[in-house]
Amino acid sequence: MPATLSQKPQWKFTLGYLVWFALMIWFFRTAFSPSQPREVSYSDFLAEVGAGHLADVRITEGQLIGTLKKDQLKQEKGKPPVNPQIECDRIPGLDAGPLVQELQAQHVDISGKVPTQSIWGGVLISWGPILLLIAIYVVAMRRLQKSGGGPLSFGRNKAKIHDQSDRFDTKFSDVAGVEEAKAELQEIIDFLKTPEKYQKLGGRIPKGVLLVGPPGTGKTLLARAVAGESGVPFFSISGSEFVEMFVGVGASRVRDLFEQAKQRAPCIIFIDELDAIGKSRASGHGLFSNEEREQTLNQLLVEMDGFDSSKAVIIMAATNTPEVLDPALLRPGRFDRQVVLERPDMKEREAILKVHARKLPVAPGVNLESVAAETPGMVGADLANIVNEAALNAARRNAGQIEMRDFDQAVDRVTLGFEKKGRLIGPDEKERVAYHEVGHTLVALSVPNADPVKRVSIIPRSIGALGHTLQLPGRDRYLQTEPELEDRIAVLLGGRGAEETVFNGVVSTGASDDLARASEMARQMVTRFGMSSQMGAMTYGIPHESRYLNTPFEAEEKNYSERTAEQIDTEARDIIDRQHERVKSILASRRADLDLVAAALLKKETLEHDELEKLLAEHKPDPIAPARP
Ligand code: ADP
Ligand code: MG
Ligand code: ZN
């Protein structure tokens, strides 16, 4: 049965060639065919004759075609040669006699009909390349067929899947902060090492293990580590490699993969980025045909069912988007075991940093715990990147060891982009940016639930901002209360609030990102978190977001009326307005602080937490604004 699945028509395959043909034909024609004779009017033609510019003339039934003498051609440098022929239509009924006499008098060659040779030349020029290409095509197909399997062998040849286990010596110790996942996979490793033990007892070992989690959390790494730990052959292929131009190739690759694996059992098959082929068949509403993907997926399902679990072949797969997978993949006997990799928490981040810093010359004073504290939300790939950046920073300094400041710089660079000191900003703009940032800072210092301000800066960074206020939570957050969200909105509005306060209500475009985030947050408070008394403890709309991808702002399905939509807008607007008023009153009451810190910031460009505290402590503190209006 499996074979029939890939025997679909191969028109796509041919289509690729046709496109190629068309391009070639176009090329040949433009490259080799001479340009058409230049069309002129009958009187111009006669003028050329009269001036004696023509070398020969051909008179046919409908046309006069003359060839200009060589010295009449104005060849321009670098341009293609000018066609020496001019042509005009004969005026019907007009006697050619006088013209012929004139030409004879000038000893111009006269001929009557088109030479046959040129017909053949024309045919050759227009059809020759096509014939040639068809010939090449036929020969190529013959050879393909001889090598077995027709066009399908195209896929087969490319799909050589090798045992890659010798390429990785990744071990579990290289993967940090995913202890639960490792514990789950340990069972698989034991099974692969001594399949007999499990087979004797008749226990059902999972056939397929699906690793799910956000990008960069180490799914691929973990799969390699399982291979490294168990020491069995490892066949790996990425879902995106299956996405091929020719129908049938994906399916044949899957077949090859399983064939080879069965011969080498016990072993591991690893399909990375499973979603590329495993998308739900129901979700096929793209511009492109899903035929290829569906065939590949079908083949995968067939193969997974095709051998019993006693075979000691473990199929691992990884995906960032488990929710788009075809449900058939998750049925018992297929990928029925899921191992979830979450974003690492602070302790786990520290462990990952340690793994990557292990082989590097890190100075004794470096505190990776504080690096971990400053990188909430980051995944293993980001942390690996930070360690690498830190090493590069140390190298740039020509230092022998990586110091704490190298790590600090690396964190900033990864989170904020690099500093663009060269960007020239006018004094007016700079002042505005300073007040804007200090606005964020002061609101953050005034509201009870904001994360502490680590730094405020007006050095432009490559990622967006002209300045930034960096707040760091002391710990990882999993929950947020309503007052906390309100305070976050207030801090976001602080930049614009300061601009309004200082520049007499004149605002700038600089706050647009802040406003977008604040609006989204307010909207979510209403639609997702039931934090509006008017709208009650309900959610509105079905979000189309992925659990593991950072796409909170994606389109949602509307499951409420227009009237409700209006209410949502009003309620969200209300939240924003309340916080806006609050911010304005905070900043009005701290106007002196605003000026003081902005002036210091303009002078120093960056104020760290301690400097900020000192500055404000020396100053007579304003009364703290009320927590909630
Ligand atoms: P995924 O496949 O989940 O997108 P990868 O396995 O490709 O993520 O991770 C990319 C890189 O990030 C790895 O090569 C490794 O250097 C680093 N990394 C990710 N997670 C971890 C981890 N838990 N421990 C150590 N390094 C990690
Ligand atoms: Mg990966
Ligand atoms: Zn801002």
XYZ file of C-alpha atoms and ligand atoms in Angstrom:
658
model
C 0.000 0.000 0.000
C 2.499 2.676 0.904
C 3.842 2.784 -2.622
C 0.558 3.858 -4.129
C 0.480 6.925 -1.995
C 3.235 8.541 -3.934
C 2.061 7.532 -7.402
C 0.102 10.716 -7.948
C 0.347 12.624 -11.246
C 3.629 14.350 -11.646
C 2.409 17.476 -13.290
C 4.139 19.666 -10.780
C 7.405 18.085 -11.679
C 6.799 18.865 -15.343
C 5.663 22.357 -14.493
C 9.057 23.175 -13.068
C 10.670 22.177 -16.326
C 8.183 24.139 -18.399
C 9.006 27.315 -16.541
C 12.648 26.633 -17.155
C 11.976 26.041 -20.859
C 10.075 29.253 -21.221
C 12.964 31.173 -19.712
C 15.464 29.493 -22.010
C 13.374 30.160 -25.107
C 13.009 33.778 -24.216
C 16.739 34.002 -23.706
C 17.587 32.370 -27.021
C 15.182 34.484 -28.936
C 16.355 37.761 -27.546
C 19.983 36.750 -27.788
C 20.059 35.373 -31.308
C 17.228 36.651 -33.403
C 18.144 39.783 -35.340
C 15.985 42.763 -34.665
C 13.185 43.451 -37.083
C 13.804 45.763 -40.057
C 13.083 49.346 -39.187
C 9.640 50.387 -40.443
C 9.634 53.619 -42.406
C 7.011 55.433 -44.444
C 6.854 55.033 -48.217
C 8.066 58.574 -48.741
C 10.995 58.112 -46.366
C 11.877 54.979 -48.261
C 11.827 56.895 -51.516
C 13.940 59.585 -49.931
C 16.573 57.026 -48.977
C 16.482 55.710 -52.535
C 16.757 59.205 -53.925
C 19.737 59.983 -51.705
C 21.412 56.791 -52.915
C 21.781 55.315 -49.458
C 20.624 51.810 -50.313
C 22.839 48.883 -51.235
C 20.051 46.549 -52.311
C 16.282 46.412 -52.428
C 13.936 43.510 -52.266
C 10.510 43.954 -53.716
C 7.876 41.525 -52.535
C 4.162 41.518 -53.039
C 3.345 43.708 -50.077
C 6.613 45.242 -49.012
C 9.764 46.989 -50.005
C 12.816 46.013 -48.000
C 16.011 47.936 -48.471
C 19.421 47.408 -47.003
C 21.345 50.555 -46.148
C 24.914 50.922 -47.330
C 27.505 50.305 -44.631
C 28.600 53.921 -44.458
C 25.029 54.948 -43.669
C 24.924 53.034 -40.404
C 25.557 55.114 -37.340
C 26.866 52.490 -34.981
C 26.950 53.725 -31.401
C 29.513 52.376 -29.010
C 28.237 49.842 -26.518
C 24.912 49.466 -28.321
C 23.882 46.365 -30.246
C 24.524 46.604 -34.013
C 21.908 48.611 -35.867
C 19.791 46.567 -38.217
C 20.762 47.739 -41.725
C 17.334 46.972 -43.165
C 14.448 49.339 -43.574
C 11.056 48.310 -44.775
C 7.848 49.928 -45.870
C 4.499 48.740 -47.118
C 3.852 49.006 -50.820
C 1.002 51.259 -51.679
C -1.563 49.036 -53.358
C -1.988 49.705 -57.085
C 1.064 51.909 -57.294
C 3.293 50.932 -60.177
C 6.776 49.921 -59.115
C 8.161 50.629 -62.589
C 9.606 54.116 -61.974
C 11.161 53.010 -58.702
C 12.844 50.061 -60.408
C 14.219 52.354 -63.083
C 15.617 54.713 -60.481
C 17.256 51.838 -58.641
C 18.734 50.472 -61.836
C 20.158 53.857 -62.607
C 21.865 53.784 -59.194
C 23.117 50.222 -59.795
C 21.296 49.027 -56.691
C 20.779 45.284 -56.463
C 17.135 44.409 -56.963
C 15.601 41.112 -56.018
C 12.044 39.994 -56.237
C 11.269 37.529 -53.518
C 12.456 36.526 -50.121
C 15.328 34.057 -50.394
C 14.346 30.598 -49.227
C 17.414 30.332 -47.052
C 16.126 33.037 -44.796
C 12.857 31.166 -44.205
C 14.814 28.306 -42.821
C 16.982 30.669 -40.880
C 13.897 32.175 -39.298
C 12.461 28.795 -38.434
C 15.716 27.650 -36.946
C 16.071 30.746 -34.865
C 12.586 30.586 -33.438
C 12.200 26.825 -33.044
C 15.737 25.513 -32.796
C 16.231 26.217 -29.108
C 12.900 24.644 -28.250
C 13.747 21.507 -30.192
C 17.139 21.409 -28.555
C 15.645 21.700 -25.092
C 13.027 19.076 -25.796
C 15.815 16.775 -26.888
C 17.716 17.462 -23.676
C 14.586 16.874 -21.645
C 13.877 13.558 -23.334
C 17.441 12.391 -22.783
C 17.330 13.458 -19.143
C 14.080 11.622 -18.502
C 15.435 8.492 -20.191
C 18.431 8.528 -17.897
C 16.266 9.108 -14.853
C 14.054 6.223 -15.756
C 17.037 3.978 -16.257
C 18.299 4.827 -12.809
C 14.984 3.510 -11.573
C 11.669 4.884 -10.442
C 11.184 7.675 -12.939
C 11.153 11.211 -11.614
C 10.715 9.882 -8.105
C 14.343 8.898 -7.950
C 15.077 12.582 -7.963
C 13.857 12.606 -4.403
C 15.457 9.342 -3.523
C 18.886 10.558 -4.514
C 18.666 13.692 -2.475
C 17.010 11.945 0.408
C 20.003 9.894 1.426
C 19.610 9.755 5.116
C 22.635 8.911 7.068
C 23.131 7.728 10.528
C 24.329 10.888 12.188
C 25.036 9.610 15.634
C 28.786 9.949 15.222
C 28.308 13.621 14.472
C 27.069 14.449 17.941
C 28.683 13.803 21.195
C 26.022 15.822 22.941
C 25.264 14.509 26.392
C 22.586 15.262 28.930
C 25.101 17.359 30.827
C 25.130 19.817 27.900
C 21.458 20.470 28.349
C 20.651 22.403 31.496
C 17.516 23.435 33.298
C 15.212 20.843 31.809
C 15.421 18.233 34.533
C 11.875 16.913 34.160
C 12.237 16.431 30.435
C 15.509 14.634 30.966
C 13.929 12.336 33.518
C 11.171 11.436 31.074
C 13.611 10.762 28.285
C 15.817 8.658 30.513
C 13.304 5.847 30.181
C 13.622 5.972 26.403
C 17.379 5.842 26.676
C 17.212 2.780 28.919
C 14.933 1.107 26.433
C 17.241 1.843 23.509
C 20.239 0.545 25.424
C 18.648 -2.745 26.437
C 15.516 -3.323 24.388
C 15.494 -7.041 25.266
C 14.836 -6.277 28.901
C 11.681 -4.360 28.080
C 10.542 -6.655 25.315
C 10.716 -9.680 27.595
C 8.318 -8.046 30.014
C 6.008 -7.116 27.174
C 5.601 -3.531 28.278
C 4.540 -1.032 25.675
C 7.249 1.483 25.101
C 6.149 4.738 23.536
C 6.779 4.728 19.840
C 6.765 8.455 19.319
C 7.951 11.242 21.594
C 7.061 14.805 20.769
C 9.174 17.602 22.187
C 7.184 20.804 22.456
C 8.205 24.237 23.655
C 9.043 27.768 22.515
C 11.823 28.230 19.966
C 15.291 28.088 21.437
C 14.424 26.081 24.534
C 16.686 23.241 23.460
C 14.406 20.756 21.719
C 16.885 19.935 18.971
C 19.691 19.894 21.494
C 17.815 17.489 23.731
C 17.069 15.099 20.874
C 20.762 14.997 20.041
C 21.572 14.416 23.658
C 19.241 11.411 23.738
C 21.162 10.034 20.771
C 24.464 10.794 22.453
C 23.417 9.189 25.716
C 21.954 6.018 24.240
C 24.706 5.578 21.656
C 22.355 4.191 19.010
C 22.155 5.288 15.359
C 20.411 8.619 14.898
C 18.563 9.494 11.722
C 17.503 13.077 11.606
C 15.649 15.164 9.122
C 13.979 18.534 9.380
C 10.372 19.093 8.442
C 11.308 22.056 6.328
C 13.526 19.833 4.184
C 10.430 17.934 3.187
C 8.916 20.971 1.616
C 10.023 20.270 -1.915
C 9.050 21.420 -5.325
C 8.158 18.043 -6.716
C 5.242 15.977 -5.603
C 6.073 12.602 -4.233
C 9.543 13.419 -2.966
C 8.517 14.057 0.625
C 6.662 10.792 0.876
C 9.520 8.828 -0.608
C 11.888 10.450 1.831
C 9.766 9.330 4.725
C 9.716 5.822 3.316
C 13.490 5.815 2.928
C 13.950 7.123 6.415
C 11.917 4.345 7.969
C 13.395 1.643 5.744
C 16.887 2.503 6.823
C 15.919 2.883 10.433
C 14.265 -0.526 10.593
C 17.443 -2.154 9.373
C 19.484 -0.427 12.040
C 17.239 -0.917 15.081
C 17.593 -0.076 17.905
C 17.840 3.480 16.712
C 16.254 6.941 16.776
C 14.448 8.774 14.049
C 14.272 12.493 14.705
C 11.964 14.762 12.737
C 12.738 18.355 13.623
C 10.126 21.041 13.003
C 7.379 18.508 12.596
C 4.800 21.256 12.052
C 6.181 21.878 8.559
C 4.685 18.567 7.456
C 2.322 17.793 10.294
C -0.051 20.745 10.008
C -3.637 19.745 10.355
C -5.078 18.639 7.052
C -8.188 20.581 7.911
C -6.268 23.835 7.992
C -5.505 23.739 4.286
C -6.513 27.198 3.193
C -3.345 28.564 1.727
C -2.588 29.908 -1.696
C -0.448 26.913 -2.389
C -1.449 23.360 -2.791
C -1.062 21.261 0.301
C -0.993 18.091 -1.701
C 2.699 17.527 -1.211
C 2.543 18.073 2.518
C -0.477 15.868 2.917
C 1.165 13.031 1.061
C 4.205 13.328 3.252
C 2.070 13.386 6.358
C 0.057 10.385 5.188
C 3.231 8.492 4.516
C 4.485 9.345 7.988
C 1.280 8.066 9.571
C 1.407 4.910 7.504
C 5.013 4.249 8.461
C 4.412 4.927 12.129
C 1.595 2.398 12.148
C 3.600 0.042 10.009
C 5.896 -1.362 12.640
C 5.216 -2.591 16.092
C 6.811 -1.130 19.145
C 8.958 -4.196 19.669
C 11.122 -2.953 16.805
C 13.074 -0.661 19.112
C 12.858 2.276 16.784
C 11.986 5.459 18.652
C 10.546 8.315 16.671
C 11.238 11.704 18.161
C 9.914 14.952 16.787
C 10.024 18.587 17.828
C 7.683 21.498 17.287
C 6.990 25.038 18.508
C 3.363 24.888 17.536
C 1.760 21.677 18.773
C -1.696 23.180 18.360
C -1.495 23.195 14.565
C -0.540 19.519 14.345
C -2.910 17.119 12.719
C -4.764 15.293 15.489
C -3.977 12.011 13.771
C -0.337 12.480 14.735
C -1.163 12.581 18.420
C -3.258 9.439 18.544
C -2.120 6.460 20.587
C 0.617 4.534 18.838
C 1.976 7.645 17.229
C 3.307 10.696 19.066
C 1.442 9.782 22.189
C 4.085 10.972 24.615
C 4.751 14.687 24.883
C 7.722 16.228 26.612
C 7.219 19.914 27.325
C 10.085 22.361 27.530
C 9.041 25.610 29.170
C 10.902 28.880 29.231
C 13.559 28.491 31.918
C 13.054 30.160 35.275
C 15.819 32.042 37.050
C 17.577 29.024 38.555
C 17.355 27.193 35.254
C 18.706 30.173 33.366
C 21.654 30.236 35.711
C 22.262 26.542 35.049
C 22.152 27.099 31.286
C 24.565 30.033 31.555
C 26.896 27.827 33.559
C 26.834 25.093 30.938
C 27.848 27.548 28.270
C 30.424 29.347 30.390
C 31.940 26.024 31.459
C 34.688 25.915 28.872
C 35.417 29.633 28.854
C 37.862 31.627 30.946
C 35.408 33.372 33.229
C 36.854 35.729 35.841
C 36.250 34.698 39.466
C 34.137 37.773 40.223
C 31.492 36.954 37.634
C 28.082 36.370 39.124
C 26.015 34.331 36.710
C 23.127 34.377 39.147
C 22.691 38.095 38.592
C 22.970 37.625 34.839
C 20.160 35.106 35.154
C 18.156 37.629 37.181
C 18.504 40.188 34.437
C 17.302 37.949 31.656
C 13.691 37.066 32.437
C 11.858 35.453 29.554
C 15.007 34.441 27.752
C 15.440 30.905 26.476
C 18.518 28.722 26.161
C 19.390 29.997 22.712
C 19.366 33.618 23.972
C 21.523 32.718 26.943
C 24.025 30.875 24.755
C 24.109 34.023 22.659
C 24.793 36.195 25.713
C 27.706 34.056 26.846
C 29.092 34.188 23.333
C 28.716 37.987 23.168
C 30.430 38.319 26.526
C 33.374 36.285 25.271
C 33.568 38.506 22.198
C 33.500 41.613 24.396
C 36.411 40.285 26.406
C 38.302 39.498 23.227
C 37.715 43.040 21.973
C 39.266 44.346 25.157
C 42.190 41.978 24.623
C 41.477 40.611 28.070
C 42.354 37.095 29.119
C 39.211 36.609 31.152
C 35.533 37.381 30.758
C 34.527 39.942 33.375
C 31.152 40.887 34.745
C 31.039 44.036 32.634
C 31.393 41.900 29.507
C 28.279 40.041 30.559
C 26.434 43.279 31.373
C 27.251 44.660 27.953
C 26.204 41.424 26.329
C 22.827 41.461 28.083
C 22.207 45.030 26.964
C 23.222 44.245 23.474
C 20.964 41.246 23.220
C 17.986 42.950 24.859
C 18.295 46.485 23.521
C 20.493 46.186 20.454
C 23.820 47.930 20.191
C 24.401 51.562 21.041
C 24.229 53.952 18.164
C 26.421 56.666 19.549
C 27.084 58.028 16.100
C 23.483 58.998 15.525
C 23.245 62.750 15.769
C 20.251 64.028 17.617
C 19.510 67.711 17.854
C 19.467 69.372 21.293
C 15.699 69.909 21.149
C 15.009 66.293 20.404
C 17.475 65.190 22.998
C 15.766 67.253 25.646
C 12.414 65.793 24.697
C 13.772 62.252 24.817
C 15.288 62.944 28.238
C 12.013 64.212 29.676
C 10.149 61.336 28.063
C 12.407 58.726 29.654
C 12.475 60.451 33.020
C 8.687 60.452 32.829
C 8.708 56.653 32.629
C 11.273 56.512 35.415
C 9.479 58.787 37.841
C 6.147 57.069 37.356
C 7.848 53.732 37.928
C 9.336 55.090 41.137
C 6.015 56.537 42.259
C 3.555 53.690 41.754
C 3.597 50.853 44.281
C 3.745 47.827 41.978
C 6.257 48.741 39.286
C 9.450 46.773 38.756
C 12.536 48.585 40.063
C 14.274 50.902 37.610
C 17.720 49.589 36.801
C 18.751 52.308 34.443
C 17.537 55.205 32.364
C 19.397 56.238 29.242
C 19.139 58.523 26.246
C 21.743 56.748 24.163
C 19.973 55.565 21.039
C 19.948 51.836 20.462
C 19.635 49.905 17.262
C 16.368 48.324 18.295
C 13.912 51.169 17.967
C 14.141 53.530 20.841
C 15.938 56.846 21.139
C 16.288 56.156 24.808
C 15.163 53.582 27.287
C 14.091 53.029 30.826
C 15.110 49.579 31.944
C 13.053 47.967 34.647
C 13.905 44.581 36.020
C 11.656 42.347 37.997
C 13.447 40.862 40.953
C 11.958 37.475 40.174
C 10.117 35.594 37.461
C 6.456 36.464 37.159
C 3.717 34.009 36.469
C 0.732 35.999 37.632
C -0.172 39.616 37.549
C -2.812 41.318 39.615
C -5.079 44.066 38.414
C -3.236 46.851 40.302
C 0.041 45.561 38.866
C -1.281 45.779 35.343
C -2.633 49.259 36.022
C 0.750 50.346 37.268
C 2.415 48.961 34.169
C 0.068 50.944 31.992
C 0.844 54.022 34.059
C 4.577 53.551 33.562
C 4.056 53.129 29.821
C 2.082 56.362 29.720
C 4.737 58.146 31.791
C 6.787 59.134 28.742
C 3.943 60.873 27.002
C 2.738 62.328 30.293
C 6.096 63.985 30.848
C 6.095 65.436 27.354
C 2.649 66.891 27.972
C 3.619 68.290 31.346
C 6.864 69.883 30.235
C 6.069 70.994 26.696
C 2.652 72.515 27.450
C 0.597 69.677 26.068
C 2.581 69.336 22.863
C 3.284 65.656 22.289
C 5.525 63.863 19.796
C 5.532 60.648 17.823
C 8.022 59.141 20.259
C 5.331 57.621 22.450
C 3.566 55.571 19.814
C 5.109 52.279 20.857
C 4.295 52.949 24.507
C 0.719 53.745 23.602
C 0.341 50.628 21.503
C 1.488 48.471 24.366
C -0.665 50.247 26.909
C -3.728 49.965 24.678
C -3.174 46.275 24.096
C -2.764 45.691 27.797
C -5.962 47.594 28.601
C -7.830 45.661 25.941
C -6.626 42.380 27.356
C -7.648 43.410 30.854
C -11.171 43.792 29.488
C -11.372 40.876 27.055
C -9.099 38.269 28.596
C -8.834 38.848 32.315
C -12.309 39.982 33.255
C -10.948 43.097 34.919
C -13.706 45.447 33.917
C -16.768 45.625 36.121
C -18.931 46.635 33.179
C -17.948 43.627 31.109
C -17.975 41.128 33.934
C -15.968 37.959 34.488
C -16.042 36.874 30.903
C -13.661 36.580 28.023
C -14.452 38.032 24.649
C -13.083 36.714 21.383
C -11.134 33.541 20.741
C -7.471 34.394 20.390
C -5.547 32.687 17.606
C -2.292 32.721 19.405
C 0.230 30.007 19.859
C 1.069 28.963 23.360
C 4.738 28.784 22.549
C 5.298 31.616 20.153
C 5.421 35.222 21.239
C 2.469 36.382 19.241
C 0.022 37.892 21.675
C -1.253 40.484 19.207
C -2.509 38.062 16.623
C -5.912 38.253 15.071
C -8.728 36.811 17.046
C -12.023 35.319 16.199
C -14.898 37.560 17.136
C -17.629 35.836 19.085
C -19.482 38.896 20.291
C -21.829 41.481 18.897
C -21.022 44.894 17.509
C -22.550 46.430 20.588
C -20.203 44.451 22.803
C -17.301 45.514 20.618
C -18.208 49.112 21.315
C -18.428 48.433 25.032
C -15.005 46.808 24.969
C -13.578 49.873 23.282
C -15.196 52.149 25.848
C -13.991 50.106 28.783
C -10.425 49.834 27.487
C -10.427 53.536 26.742
C -11.634 54.137 30.282
C -8.725 52.225 31.790
C -6.260 54.201 29.701
C -7.915 57.525 30.544
C -7.860 56.799 34.280
C -4.158 55.934 34.176
C -3.401 58.921 32.002
C -4.970 61.270 34.548
C -3.103 59.517 37.316
C 0.195 59.885 35.494
C -0.363 63.551 34.859
C -1.066 64.177 38.534
C 2.031 62.180 39.586
C 4.261 64.122 37.228
C 2.730 67.472 38.083
C 3.456 66.832 41.735
C 7.021 65.784 40.939
C 7.759 68.510 38.439
C 10.929 69.535 40.277
C 12.231 65.948 40.214
C 11.424 65.768 36.536
C 13.604 68.768 35.764
C 16.371 67.637 38.066
C 16.701 64.110 36.683
C 16.249 65.207 33.076
C 19.073 67.717 33.472
C 21.337 65.047 34.951
C 20.396 62.669 32.186
C 21.140 65.220 29.478
C 24.561 65.675 30.985
C 25.471 62.041 31.634
C 23.273 60.279 29.032
C 22.875 57.256 31.298
C 21.877 57.051 34.946
C 22.205 53.754 36.757
C 19.947 52.751 39.612
C 22.316 53.969 42.333
C 22.956 57.335 40.712
C 19.248 57.804 40.310
C 18.584 57.021 43.950
C 21.329 59.311 45.148
C 20.093 62.149 42.986
C 16.558 61.849 44.264
C 17.593 61.317 47.879
C 19.598 64.528 47.938
C 16.588 66.285 46.637
C 13.722 66.848 49.019
C 11.403 63.995 48.127
C 7.949 64.831 46.901
C 5.094 63.079 48.580
C 4.414 59.744 46.941
C 1.369 59.879 44.741
C -1.708 57.920 45.722
C -1.555 54.280 44.693
C -4.899 54.258 42.954
C -6.968 57.216 41.871
P 15.002 24.568 19.707
O 15.253 23.370 18.878
O 14.116 24.310 20.884
O 14.522 25.752 18.936
P 17.811 24.436 20.040
O 17.944 23.077 20.600
O 18.087 24.584 18.602
O 16.363 25.023 20.357
O 18.702 25.422 20.892
C 19.589 26.319 20.288
C 20.819 26.479 21.107
O 20.513 27.106 22.339
C 21.463 25.161 21.473
O 22.342 24.755 20.485
C 22.166 25.497 22.767
O 23.410 26.094 22.515
C 21.268 26.529 23.388
N 20.353 25.936 24.351
C 19.020 25.896 24.255
N 18.472 25.306 25.313
C 19.480 24.940 26.108
C 19.557 24.266 27.363
N 18.448 23.861 28.015
N 20.771 24.046 27.896
C 21.873 24.458 27.242
N 21.865 25.086 26.067
C 20.694 25.338 25.492
Mg 15.153 23.242 16.802
Zn 8.552 55.671 25.990
